[in-house]
GROMACS .gro file of C-alpha atoms in nm:
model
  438
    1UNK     CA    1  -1.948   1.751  -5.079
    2UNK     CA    2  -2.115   1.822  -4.716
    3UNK     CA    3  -2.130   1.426  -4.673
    4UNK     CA    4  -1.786   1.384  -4.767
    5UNK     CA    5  -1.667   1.675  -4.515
    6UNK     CA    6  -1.917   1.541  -4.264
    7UNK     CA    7  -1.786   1.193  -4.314
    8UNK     CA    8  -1.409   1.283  -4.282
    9UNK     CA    9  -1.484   1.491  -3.957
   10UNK     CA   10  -1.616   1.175  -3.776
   11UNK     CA   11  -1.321   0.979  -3.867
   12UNK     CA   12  -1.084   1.270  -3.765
   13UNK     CA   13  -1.243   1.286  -3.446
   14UNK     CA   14  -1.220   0.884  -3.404
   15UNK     CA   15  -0.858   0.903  -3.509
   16UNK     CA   16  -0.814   1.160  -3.209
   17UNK     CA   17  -1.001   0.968  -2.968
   18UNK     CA   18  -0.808   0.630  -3.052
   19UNK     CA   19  -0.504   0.852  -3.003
   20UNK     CA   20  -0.597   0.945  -2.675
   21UNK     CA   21  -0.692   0.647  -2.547
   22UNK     CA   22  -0.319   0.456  -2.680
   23UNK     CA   23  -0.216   0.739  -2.497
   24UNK     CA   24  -0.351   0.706  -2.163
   25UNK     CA   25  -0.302   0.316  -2.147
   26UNK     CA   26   0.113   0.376  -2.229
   27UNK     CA   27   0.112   0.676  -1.965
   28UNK     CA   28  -0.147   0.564  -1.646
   29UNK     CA   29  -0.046   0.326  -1.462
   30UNK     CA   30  -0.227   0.010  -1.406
   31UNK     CA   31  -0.146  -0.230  -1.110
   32UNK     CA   32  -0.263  -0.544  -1.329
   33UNK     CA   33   0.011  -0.562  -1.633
   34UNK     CA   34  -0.217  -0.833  -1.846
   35UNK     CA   35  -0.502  -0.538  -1.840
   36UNK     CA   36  -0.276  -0.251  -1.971
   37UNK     CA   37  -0.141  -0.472  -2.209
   38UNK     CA   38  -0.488  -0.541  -2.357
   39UNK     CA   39  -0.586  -0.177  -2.371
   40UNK     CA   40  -0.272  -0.099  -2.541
   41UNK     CA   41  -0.393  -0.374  -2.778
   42UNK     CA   42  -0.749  -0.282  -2.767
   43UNK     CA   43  -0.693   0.102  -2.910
   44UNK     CA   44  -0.413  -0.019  -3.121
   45UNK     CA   45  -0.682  -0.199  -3.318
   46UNK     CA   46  -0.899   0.107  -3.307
   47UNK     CA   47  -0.578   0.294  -3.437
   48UNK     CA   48  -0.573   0.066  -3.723
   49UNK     CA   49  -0.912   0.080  -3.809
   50UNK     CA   50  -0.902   0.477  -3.806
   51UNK     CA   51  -0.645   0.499  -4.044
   52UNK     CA   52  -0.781   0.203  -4.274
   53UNK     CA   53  -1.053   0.465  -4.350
   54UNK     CA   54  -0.886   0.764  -4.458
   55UNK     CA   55  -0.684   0.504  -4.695
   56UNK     CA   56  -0.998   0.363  -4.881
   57UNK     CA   57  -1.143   0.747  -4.984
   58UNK     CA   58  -0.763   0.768  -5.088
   59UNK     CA   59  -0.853   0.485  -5.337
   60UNK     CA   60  -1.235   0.611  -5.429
   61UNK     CA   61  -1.064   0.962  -5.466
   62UNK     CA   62  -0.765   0.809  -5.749
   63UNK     CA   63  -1.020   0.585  -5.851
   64UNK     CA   64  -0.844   0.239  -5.753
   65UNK     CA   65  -0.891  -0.117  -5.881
   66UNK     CA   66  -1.184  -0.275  -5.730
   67UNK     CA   67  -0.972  -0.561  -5.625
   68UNK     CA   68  -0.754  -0.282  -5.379
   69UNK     CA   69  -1.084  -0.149  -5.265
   70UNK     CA   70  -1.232  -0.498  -5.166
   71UNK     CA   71  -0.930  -0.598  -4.932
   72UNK     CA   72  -0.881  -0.273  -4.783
   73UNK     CA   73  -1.307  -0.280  -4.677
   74UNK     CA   74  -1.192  -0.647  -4.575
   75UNK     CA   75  -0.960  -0.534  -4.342
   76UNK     CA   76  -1.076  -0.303  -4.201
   77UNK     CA   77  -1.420  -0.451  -4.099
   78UNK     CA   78  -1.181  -0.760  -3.949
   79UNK     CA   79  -1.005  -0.520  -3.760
   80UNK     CA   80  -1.288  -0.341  -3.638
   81UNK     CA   81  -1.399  -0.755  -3.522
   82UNK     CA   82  -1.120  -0.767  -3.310
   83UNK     CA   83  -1.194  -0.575  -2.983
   84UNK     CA   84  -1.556  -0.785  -2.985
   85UNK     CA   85  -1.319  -1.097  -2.916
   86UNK     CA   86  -1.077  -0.908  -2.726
   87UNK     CA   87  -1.362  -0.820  -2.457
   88UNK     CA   88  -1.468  -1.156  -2.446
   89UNK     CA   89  -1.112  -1.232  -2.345
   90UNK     CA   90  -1.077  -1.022  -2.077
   91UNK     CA   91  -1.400  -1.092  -1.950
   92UNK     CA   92  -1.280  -1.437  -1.887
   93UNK     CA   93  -0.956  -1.290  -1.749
   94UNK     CA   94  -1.155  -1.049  -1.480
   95UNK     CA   95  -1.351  -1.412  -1.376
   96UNK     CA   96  -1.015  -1.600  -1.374
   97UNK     CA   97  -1.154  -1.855  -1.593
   98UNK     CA   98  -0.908  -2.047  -1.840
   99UNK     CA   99  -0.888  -1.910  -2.181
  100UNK     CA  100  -0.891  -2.223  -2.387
  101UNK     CA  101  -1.132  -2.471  -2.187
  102UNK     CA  102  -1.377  -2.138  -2.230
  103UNK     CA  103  -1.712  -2.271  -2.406
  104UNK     CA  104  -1.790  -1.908  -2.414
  105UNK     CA  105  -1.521  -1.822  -2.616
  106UNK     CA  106  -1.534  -2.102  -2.821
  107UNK     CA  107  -1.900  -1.982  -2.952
  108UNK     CA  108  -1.756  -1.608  -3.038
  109UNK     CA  109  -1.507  -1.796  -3.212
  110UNK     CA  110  -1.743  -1.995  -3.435
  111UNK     CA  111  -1.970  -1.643  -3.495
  112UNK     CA  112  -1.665  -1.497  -3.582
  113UNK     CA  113  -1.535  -1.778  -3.828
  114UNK     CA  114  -1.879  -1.740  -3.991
  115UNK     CA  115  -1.850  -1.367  -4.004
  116UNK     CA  116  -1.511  -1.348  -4.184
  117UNK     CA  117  -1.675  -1.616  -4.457
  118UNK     CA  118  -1.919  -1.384  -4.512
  119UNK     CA  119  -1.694  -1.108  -4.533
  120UNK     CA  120  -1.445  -1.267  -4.725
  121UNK     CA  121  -1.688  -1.435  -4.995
  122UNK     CA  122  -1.894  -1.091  -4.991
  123UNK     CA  123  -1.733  -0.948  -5.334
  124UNK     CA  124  -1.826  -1.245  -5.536
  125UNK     CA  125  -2.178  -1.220  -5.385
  126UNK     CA  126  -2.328  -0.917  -5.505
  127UNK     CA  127  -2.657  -0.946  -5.317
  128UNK     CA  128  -2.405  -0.835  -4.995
  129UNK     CA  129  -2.218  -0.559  -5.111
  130UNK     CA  130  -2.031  -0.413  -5.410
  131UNK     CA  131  -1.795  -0.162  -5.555
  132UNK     CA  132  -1.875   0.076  -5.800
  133UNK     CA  133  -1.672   0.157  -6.078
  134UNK     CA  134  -1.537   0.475  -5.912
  135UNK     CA  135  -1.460   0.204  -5.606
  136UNK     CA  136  -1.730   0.311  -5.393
  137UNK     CA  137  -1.853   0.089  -5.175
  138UNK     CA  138  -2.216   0.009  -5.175
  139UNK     CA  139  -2.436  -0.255  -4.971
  140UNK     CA  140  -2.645  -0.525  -5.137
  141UNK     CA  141  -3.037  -0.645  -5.058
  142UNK     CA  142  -2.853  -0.914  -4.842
  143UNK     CA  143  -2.591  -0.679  -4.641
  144UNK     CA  144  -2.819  -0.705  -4.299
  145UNK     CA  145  -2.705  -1.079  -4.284
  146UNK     CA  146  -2.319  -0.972  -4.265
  147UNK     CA  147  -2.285  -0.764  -3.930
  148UNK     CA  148  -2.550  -1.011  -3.776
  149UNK     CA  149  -2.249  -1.267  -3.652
  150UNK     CA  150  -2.118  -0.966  -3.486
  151UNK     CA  151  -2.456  -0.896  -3.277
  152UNK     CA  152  -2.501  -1.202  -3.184
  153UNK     CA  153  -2.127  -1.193  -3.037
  154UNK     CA  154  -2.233  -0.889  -2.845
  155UNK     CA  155  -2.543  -1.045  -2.721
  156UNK     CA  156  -2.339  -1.373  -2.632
  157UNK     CA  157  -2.136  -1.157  -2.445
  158UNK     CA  158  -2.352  -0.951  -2.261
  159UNK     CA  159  -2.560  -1.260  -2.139
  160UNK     CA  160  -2.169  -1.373  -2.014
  161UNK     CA  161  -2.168  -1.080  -1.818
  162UNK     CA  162  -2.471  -1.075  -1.677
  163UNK     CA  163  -2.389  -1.427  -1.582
  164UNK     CA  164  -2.097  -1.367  -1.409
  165UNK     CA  165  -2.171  -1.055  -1.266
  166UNK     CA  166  -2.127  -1.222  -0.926
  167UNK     CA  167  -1.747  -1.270  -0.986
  168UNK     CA  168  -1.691  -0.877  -1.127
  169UNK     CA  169  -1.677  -0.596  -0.891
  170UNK     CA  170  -1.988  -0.315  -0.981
  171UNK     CA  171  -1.713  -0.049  -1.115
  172UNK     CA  172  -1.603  -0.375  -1.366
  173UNK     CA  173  -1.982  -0.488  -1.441
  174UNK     CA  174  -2.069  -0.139  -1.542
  175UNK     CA  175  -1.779  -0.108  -1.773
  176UNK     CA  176  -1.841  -0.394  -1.935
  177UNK     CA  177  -2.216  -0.264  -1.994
  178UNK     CA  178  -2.054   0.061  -2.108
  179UNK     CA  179  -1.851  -0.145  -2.415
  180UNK     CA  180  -2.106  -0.336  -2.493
  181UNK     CA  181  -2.418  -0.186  -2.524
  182UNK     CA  182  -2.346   0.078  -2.712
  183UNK     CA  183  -2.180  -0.128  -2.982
  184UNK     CA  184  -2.428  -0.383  -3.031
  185UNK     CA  185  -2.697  -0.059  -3.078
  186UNK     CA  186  -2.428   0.086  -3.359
  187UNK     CA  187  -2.411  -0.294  -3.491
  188UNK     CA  188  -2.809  -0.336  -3.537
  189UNK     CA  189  -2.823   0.029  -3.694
  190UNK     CA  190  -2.557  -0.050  -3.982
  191UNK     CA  191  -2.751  -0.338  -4.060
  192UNK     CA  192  -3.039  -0.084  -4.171
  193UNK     CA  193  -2.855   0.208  -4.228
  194UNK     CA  194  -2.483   0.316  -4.355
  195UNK     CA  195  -2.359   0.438  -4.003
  196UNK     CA  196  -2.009   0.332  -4.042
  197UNK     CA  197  -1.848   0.608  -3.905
  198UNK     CA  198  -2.051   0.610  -3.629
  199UNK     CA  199  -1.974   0.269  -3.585
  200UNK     CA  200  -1.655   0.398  -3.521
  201UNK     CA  201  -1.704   0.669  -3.284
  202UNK     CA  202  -1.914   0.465  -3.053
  203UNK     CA  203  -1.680   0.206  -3.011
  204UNK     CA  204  -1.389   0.422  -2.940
  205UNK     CA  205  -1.654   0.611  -2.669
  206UNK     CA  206  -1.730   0.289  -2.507
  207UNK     CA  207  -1.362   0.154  -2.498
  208UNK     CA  208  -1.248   0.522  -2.319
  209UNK     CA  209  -1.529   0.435  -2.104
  210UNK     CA  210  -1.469   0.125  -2.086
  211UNK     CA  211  -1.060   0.235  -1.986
  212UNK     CA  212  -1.172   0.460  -1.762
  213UNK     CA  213  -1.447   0.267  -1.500
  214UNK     CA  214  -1.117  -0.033  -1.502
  215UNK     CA  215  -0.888   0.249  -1.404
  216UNK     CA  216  -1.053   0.363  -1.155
  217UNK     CA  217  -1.164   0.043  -1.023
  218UNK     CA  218  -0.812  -0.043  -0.981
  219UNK     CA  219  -0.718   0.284  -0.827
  220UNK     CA  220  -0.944   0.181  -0.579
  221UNK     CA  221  -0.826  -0.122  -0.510
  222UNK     CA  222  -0.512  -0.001  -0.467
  223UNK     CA  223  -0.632   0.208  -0.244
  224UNK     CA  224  -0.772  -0.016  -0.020
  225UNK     CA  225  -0.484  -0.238  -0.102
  226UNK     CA  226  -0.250   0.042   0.090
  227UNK     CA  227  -0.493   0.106   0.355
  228UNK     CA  228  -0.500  -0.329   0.474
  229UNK     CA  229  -0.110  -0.270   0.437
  230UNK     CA  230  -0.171   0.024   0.653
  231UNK     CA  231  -0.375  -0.156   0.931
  232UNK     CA  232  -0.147  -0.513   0.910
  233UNK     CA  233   0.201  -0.265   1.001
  234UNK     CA  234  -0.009  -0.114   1.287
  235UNK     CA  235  -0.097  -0.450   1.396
  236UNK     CA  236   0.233  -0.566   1.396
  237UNK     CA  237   0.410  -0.255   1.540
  238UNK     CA  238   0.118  -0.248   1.828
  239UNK     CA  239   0.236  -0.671   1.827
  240UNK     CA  240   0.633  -0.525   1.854
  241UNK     CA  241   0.468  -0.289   2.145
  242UNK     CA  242   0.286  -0.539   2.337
  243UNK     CA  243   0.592  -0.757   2.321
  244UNK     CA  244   0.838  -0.487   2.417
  245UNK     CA  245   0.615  -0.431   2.716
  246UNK     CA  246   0.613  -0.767   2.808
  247UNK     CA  247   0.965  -0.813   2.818
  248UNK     CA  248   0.997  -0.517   3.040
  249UNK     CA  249   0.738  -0.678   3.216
  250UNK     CA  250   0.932  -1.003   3.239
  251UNK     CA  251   1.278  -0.764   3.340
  252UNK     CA  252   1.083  -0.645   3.658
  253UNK     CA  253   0.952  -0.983   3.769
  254UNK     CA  254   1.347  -1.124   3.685
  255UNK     CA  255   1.469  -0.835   3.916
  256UNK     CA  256   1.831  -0.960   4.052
  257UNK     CA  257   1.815  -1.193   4.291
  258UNK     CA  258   2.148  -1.071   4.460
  259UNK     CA  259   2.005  -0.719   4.442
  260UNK     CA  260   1.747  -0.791   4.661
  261UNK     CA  261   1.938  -1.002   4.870
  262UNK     CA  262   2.176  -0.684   4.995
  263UNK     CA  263   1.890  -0.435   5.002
  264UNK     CA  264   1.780  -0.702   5.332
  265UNK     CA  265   2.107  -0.751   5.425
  266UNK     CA  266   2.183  -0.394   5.462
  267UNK     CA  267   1.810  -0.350   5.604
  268UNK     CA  268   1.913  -0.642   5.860
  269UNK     CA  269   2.251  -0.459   5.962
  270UNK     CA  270   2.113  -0.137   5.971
  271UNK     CA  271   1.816  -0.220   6.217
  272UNK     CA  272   2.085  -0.261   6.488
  273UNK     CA  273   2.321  -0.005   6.370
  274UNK     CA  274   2.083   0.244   6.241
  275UNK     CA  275   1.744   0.190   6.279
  276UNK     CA  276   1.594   0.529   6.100
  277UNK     CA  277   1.814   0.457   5.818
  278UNK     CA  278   1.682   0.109   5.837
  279UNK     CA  279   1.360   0.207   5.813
  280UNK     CA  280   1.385   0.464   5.582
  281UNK     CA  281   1.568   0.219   5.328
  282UNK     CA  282   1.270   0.000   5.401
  283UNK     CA  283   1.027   0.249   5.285
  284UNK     CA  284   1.279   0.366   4.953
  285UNK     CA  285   1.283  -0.061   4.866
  286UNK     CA  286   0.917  -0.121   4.917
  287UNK     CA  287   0.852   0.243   4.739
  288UNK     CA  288   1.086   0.087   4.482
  289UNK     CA  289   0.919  -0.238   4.415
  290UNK     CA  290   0.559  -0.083   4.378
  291UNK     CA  291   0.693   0.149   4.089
  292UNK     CA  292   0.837  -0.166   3.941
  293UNK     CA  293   0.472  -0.334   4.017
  294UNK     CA  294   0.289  -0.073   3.838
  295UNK     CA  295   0.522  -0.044   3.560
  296UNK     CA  296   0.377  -0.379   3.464
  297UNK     CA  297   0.008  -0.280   3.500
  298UNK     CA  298   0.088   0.068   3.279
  299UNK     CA  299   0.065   0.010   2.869
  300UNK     CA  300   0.075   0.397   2.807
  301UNK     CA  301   0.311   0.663   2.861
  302UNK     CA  302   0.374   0.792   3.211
  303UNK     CA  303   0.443   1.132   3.345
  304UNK     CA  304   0.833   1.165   3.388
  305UNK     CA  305   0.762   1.258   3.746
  306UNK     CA  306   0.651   0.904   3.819
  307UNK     CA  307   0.987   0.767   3.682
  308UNK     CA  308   1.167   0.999   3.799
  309UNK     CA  309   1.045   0.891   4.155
  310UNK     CA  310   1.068   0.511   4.076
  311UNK     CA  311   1.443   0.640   4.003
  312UNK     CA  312   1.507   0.812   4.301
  313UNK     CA  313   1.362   0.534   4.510
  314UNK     CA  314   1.583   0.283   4.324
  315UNK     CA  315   1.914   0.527   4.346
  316UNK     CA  316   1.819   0.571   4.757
  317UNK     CA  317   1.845   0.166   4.792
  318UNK     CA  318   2.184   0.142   4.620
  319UNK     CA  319   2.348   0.399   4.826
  320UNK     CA  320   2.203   0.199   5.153
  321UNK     CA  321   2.435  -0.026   5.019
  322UNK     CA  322   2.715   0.131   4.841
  323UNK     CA  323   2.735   0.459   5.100
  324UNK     CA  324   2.961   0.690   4.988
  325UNK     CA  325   3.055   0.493   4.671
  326UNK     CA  326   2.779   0.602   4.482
  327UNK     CA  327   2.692   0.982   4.421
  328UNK     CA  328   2.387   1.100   4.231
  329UNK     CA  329   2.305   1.437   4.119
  330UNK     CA  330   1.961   1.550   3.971
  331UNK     CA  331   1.918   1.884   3.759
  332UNK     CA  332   1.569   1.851   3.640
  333UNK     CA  333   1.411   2.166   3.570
  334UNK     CA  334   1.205   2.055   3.268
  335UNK     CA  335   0.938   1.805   3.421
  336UNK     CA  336   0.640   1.826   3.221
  337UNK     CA  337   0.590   1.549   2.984
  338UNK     CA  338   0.581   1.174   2.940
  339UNK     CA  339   0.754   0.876   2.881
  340UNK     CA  340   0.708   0.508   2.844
  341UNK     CA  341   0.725   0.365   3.175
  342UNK     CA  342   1.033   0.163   3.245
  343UNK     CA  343   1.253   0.396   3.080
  344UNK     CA  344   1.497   0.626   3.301
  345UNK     CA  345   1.522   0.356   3.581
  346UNK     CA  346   1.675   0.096   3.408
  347UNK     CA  347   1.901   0.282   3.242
  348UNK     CA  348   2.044   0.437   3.571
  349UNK     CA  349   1.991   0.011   3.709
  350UNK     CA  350   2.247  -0.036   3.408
  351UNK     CA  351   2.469   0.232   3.496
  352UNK     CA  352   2.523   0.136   3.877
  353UNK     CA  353   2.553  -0.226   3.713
  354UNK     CA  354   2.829  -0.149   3.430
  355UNK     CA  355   3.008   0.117   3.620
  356UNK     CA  356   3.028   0.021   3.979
  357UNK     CA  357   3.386  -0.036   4.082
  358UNK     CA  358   3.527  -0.034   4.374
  359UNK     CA  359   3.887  -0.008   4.302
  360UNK     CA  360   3.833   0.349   4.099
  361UNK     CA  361   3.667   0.563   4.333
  362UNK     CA  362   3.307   0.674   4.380
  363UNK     CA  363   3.064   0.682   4.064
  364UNK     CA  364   2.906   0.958   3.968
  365UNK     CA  365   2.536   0.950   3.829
  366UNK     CA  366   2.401   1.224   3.686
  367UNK     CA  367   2.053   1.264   3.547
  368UNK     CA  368   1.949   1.615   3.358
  369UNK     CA  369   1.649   1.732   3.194
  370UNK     CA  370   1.594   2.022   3.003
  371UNK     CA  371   1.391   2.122   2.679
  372UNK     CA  372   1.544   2.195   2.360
  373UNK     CA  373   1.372   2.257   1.946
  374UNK     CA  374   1.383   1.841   1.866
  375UNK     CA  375   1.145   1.837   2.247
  376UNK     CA  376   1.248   1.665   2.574
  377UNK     CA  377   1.552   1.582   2.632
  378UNK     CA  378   1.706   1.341   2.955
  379UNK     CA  379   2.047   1.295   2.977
  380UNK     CA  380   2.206   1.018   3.177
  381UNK     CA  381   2.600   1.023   3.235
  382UNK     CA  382   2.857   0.837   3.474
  383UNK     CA  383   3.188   0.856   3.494
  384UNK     CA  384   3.197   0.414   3.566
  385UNK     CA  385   3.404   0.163   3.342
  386UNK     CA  386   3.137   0.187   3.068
  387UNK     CA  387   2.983  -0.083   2.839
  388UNK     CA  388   3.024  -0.213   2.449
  389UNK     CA  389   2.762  -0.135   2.178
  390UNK     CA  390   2.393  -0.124   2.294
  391UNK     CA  391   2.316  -0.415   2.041
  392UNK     CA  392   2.523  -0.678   2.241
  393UNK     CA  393   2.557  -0.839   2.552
  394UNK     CA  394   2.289  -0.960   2.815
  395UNK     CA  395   2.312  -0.620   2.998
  396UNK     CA  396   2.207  -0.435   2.633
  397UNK     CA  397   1.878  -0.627   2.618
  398UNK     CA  398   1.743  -0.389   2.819
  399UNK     CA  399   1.892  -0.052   2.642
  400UNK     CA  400   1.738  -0.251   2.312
  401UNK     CA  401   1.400  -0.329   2.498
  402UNK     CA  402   1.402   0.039   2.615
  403UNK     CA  403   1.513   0.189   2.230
  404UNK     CA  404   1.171   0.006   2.038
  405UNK     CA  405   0.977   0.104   2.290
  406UNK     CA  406   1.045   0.445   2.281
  407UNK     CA  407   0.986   0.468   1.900
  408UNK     CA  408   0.698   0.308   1.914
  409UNK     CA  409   0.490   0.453   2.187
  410UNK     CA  410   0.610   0.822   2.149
  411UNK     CA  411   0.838   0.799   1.849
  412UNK     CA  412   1.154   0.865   2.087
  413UNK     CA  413   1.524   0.787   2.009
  414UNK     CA  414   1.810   0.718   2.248
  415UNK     CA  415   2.177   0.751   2.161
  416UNK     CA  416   2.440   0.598   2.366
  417UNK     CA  417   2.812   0.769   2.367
  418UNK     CA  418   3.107   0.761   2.515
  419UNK     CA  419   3.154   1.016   2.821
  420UNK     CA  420   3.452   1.264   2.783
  421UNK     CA  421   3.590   1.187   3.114
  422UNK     CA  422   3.553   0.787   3.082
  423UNK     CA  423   3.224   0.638   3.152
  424UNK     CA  424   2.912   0.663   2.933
  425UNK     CA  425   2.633   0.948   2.818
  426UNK     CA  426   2.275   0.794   2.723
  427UNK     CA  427   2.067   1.083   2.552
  428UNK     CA  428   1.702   1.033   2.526
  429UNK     CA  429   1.460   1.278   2.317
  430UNK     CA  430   1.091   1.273   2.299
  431UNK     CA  431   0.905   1.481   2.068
  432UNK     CA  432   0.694   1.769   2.175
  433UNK     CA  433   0.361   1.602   2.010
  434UNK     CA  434   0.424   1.274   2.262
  435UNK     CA  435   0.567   1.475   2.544
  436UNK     CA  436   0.201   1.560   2.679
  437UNK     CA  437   0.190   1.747   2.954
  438UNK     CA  438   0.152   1.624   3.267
   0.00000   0.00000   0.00000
């Protein structure tokens, strides 16, 4: 009575264990769909076998046929064959080898061909094992030979392993240890001793193992999977950066030729005229084109007082030539921070560019700073002709080049609207983590 309550507390506790493994292959994910697939199949088996057991003290309980006991012990010790080929299978699919050219495989194949002779021919040789008239199952003088096909599968398989230990990461190597060993040492005890449920347990152990190590090998590699992901889109948004700042680079070396060639003429005229002014628009064009110079040299944010100079300097030229035609007014009380370099300038370049015209009065610049919660904030408006959509036209090139490289160096934006009195409004904000101070 003890044996029999000993006995069916084993096999509850493998039932449970199968249970929970079925459980955690449908419900964890696995990156690799062939490998949760075969765990699925892999405790499905055990599931099987589990339940097998419970059925055949059903039949020694009602006192079955002997023929019913027979092919219920025969299926269950075929089922409880499977997962030994099954790991042999996935051992070939962790290497990458082919499946049917495997000589490997085709050796467990022949062991197991011999093994299910022996099982299946087993009733009509008594010397192997035998049922009792109250269909009990009993082993024979000759029962050690049956389970030996199956240890010689495990040790075919472990010296597999071993082999090919090169091709399997350590996490996978150990869990293939993990399956096997234990089951061979249950396999060469039932050939001695009646350790069936045992048998059992130690399977499902190593297979949760077994589950476990794989899972968490692939976790890993996920893992590092997401961090190489991680380091390729830095690498390409410091390539976007690099190229971003060599297109501003190429703006300032492609400065407008007809630009220049007023800034001299009205350096030329002025030197009879005025020559103070003259030589105070000398100093705002050569102040002018060593802010442009630097620009190219700087691959980091600037302070905004550096552009904000490079601005002026720009703004001072222009009105050399445009006079009273262009007015500028600065508010900026909020100074402290940075910005990529090449950023304010051209955008008050574009405005004198889109908005200049001479037939509808002077144009207004305005450039404003202040601080608000989203962090710094510039503000460029004119009250000029205005422009399309930042996304086309050659003048837009630069409000584009100006836009990526604001998100990527600081993680700025820059919104471009319509002015209420006619002309444009381009808002830039930089955060307060980028907008260091200065």
């Amino acid at each position: 009575m003890n044996s029999d309550i000993f006995y069916f507390s084993v096999i509850s506790s493998a039932l449970v264990l199968s249970l929970m493994g079925l459980w955690f292959a449908a419900v964890m994910p696995m990156s690799d769909r062939w490998s949760k697939r075969f765990f699925l199949d892999y405790f499905i088996a055990f599931l099987l076998c589990c339940l097998s057991v419970p059925a055949e003290m059903m039949l020694s309980y009602f006192s079955a046929p002997s023929a019913a006991a027979y092919f219920l012990l025969i299926l269950e010790c075929l089922i409880l064959s499977l997962p030994l080929l099954m790991l042999v299978v996935y051992l070939l699919h962790c290497c990458g080898e082919s499946i049917r050219a495997s000589r490997l495989l085709r050796a467990v194949l022949v062991l197991w061909a011999i093994y299910v002779v022996l099982l299946v021919f087993s009733p009509f040789i008594g010397s192997f094992t035998y049922i009792t008239s109250v269909s009990l199952y009993q082993r024979g003088p000759l029962y050690p030979l049956l389970p030996l096909p199956l240890v010689a599968i495990q040790l075919l398989t472990l010296a597999g392993v071993i082999r090919r230990r090169a091709r399997l990461s350590p996490v996978v190597f150990l869990s293939f240890l993990v399956a096997i060993l234990p089951m061979t040492a249950a396999l060469l005890a039932q050939m001695f001793v009646d350790v069936f449920p045992i048998l059992d347990i130690s399977y499902i152990l190593a297979a949760l193992s077994m589950y476990g190590l794989v899972l968490s090998d692939q976790i890993d590699r996920d893992l590092r999977r997401q961090r190489e992901i991680a380091a390729q889109q830095l690498e390409i948004a410091n390539q976007q950066l690099e190229i971003a700042n060599q297109r501003a680079s190429v703006m300032v070396l492609q400065m407008r030729p007809h630009f220049i060639y007023n800034t001299l003429m009205s350096i030329y005229s002025l030197c009879n005229q005025n020559p103070q002014r003259a030589r105070q628009v000398t100093l705002d064009f050569t102040d002018y084109l060593r802010k442009n110079f630097n620009a190219i040299a700087s691959g980091r944010a600037i302070p905004f007082t550096s552009e904000l100079e490079h601005t002026r300097a720009y703004l001072a030229v222009e009105q050399a030539q445009y006079e009273e035609q262009l007015v500028v007014d600065y508010d900026t009380p909020f100074i402290r921070f940075r910005l990529p370099p090449l950023t304010l300038q051209p955008i008050v370049e574009n405005a004198v560019k889109h908005g200049m015209d001479p037939y509808a009065g002077p144009l207004h610049i305005s450039v404003r700073t202040r601080h608000t919660d989203a962090g710094a904030e510039i503000v460029v408006a004119d009250n000029g002709r205005g422009f399309e959509s930042a996304d086309s036209g050659e003048g837009h090139v630069t409000l584009k080049n100006i836009r990526q490289r604001l998100e990527s160096m600081c993680g700025g934006t820059m919104v471009i609207a319509p002015n209420d009195g006619g002309g444009t409004v381009v808002t830039l904000t930089i955060p307060d983590r980028a907008a260091e101070s200065d």
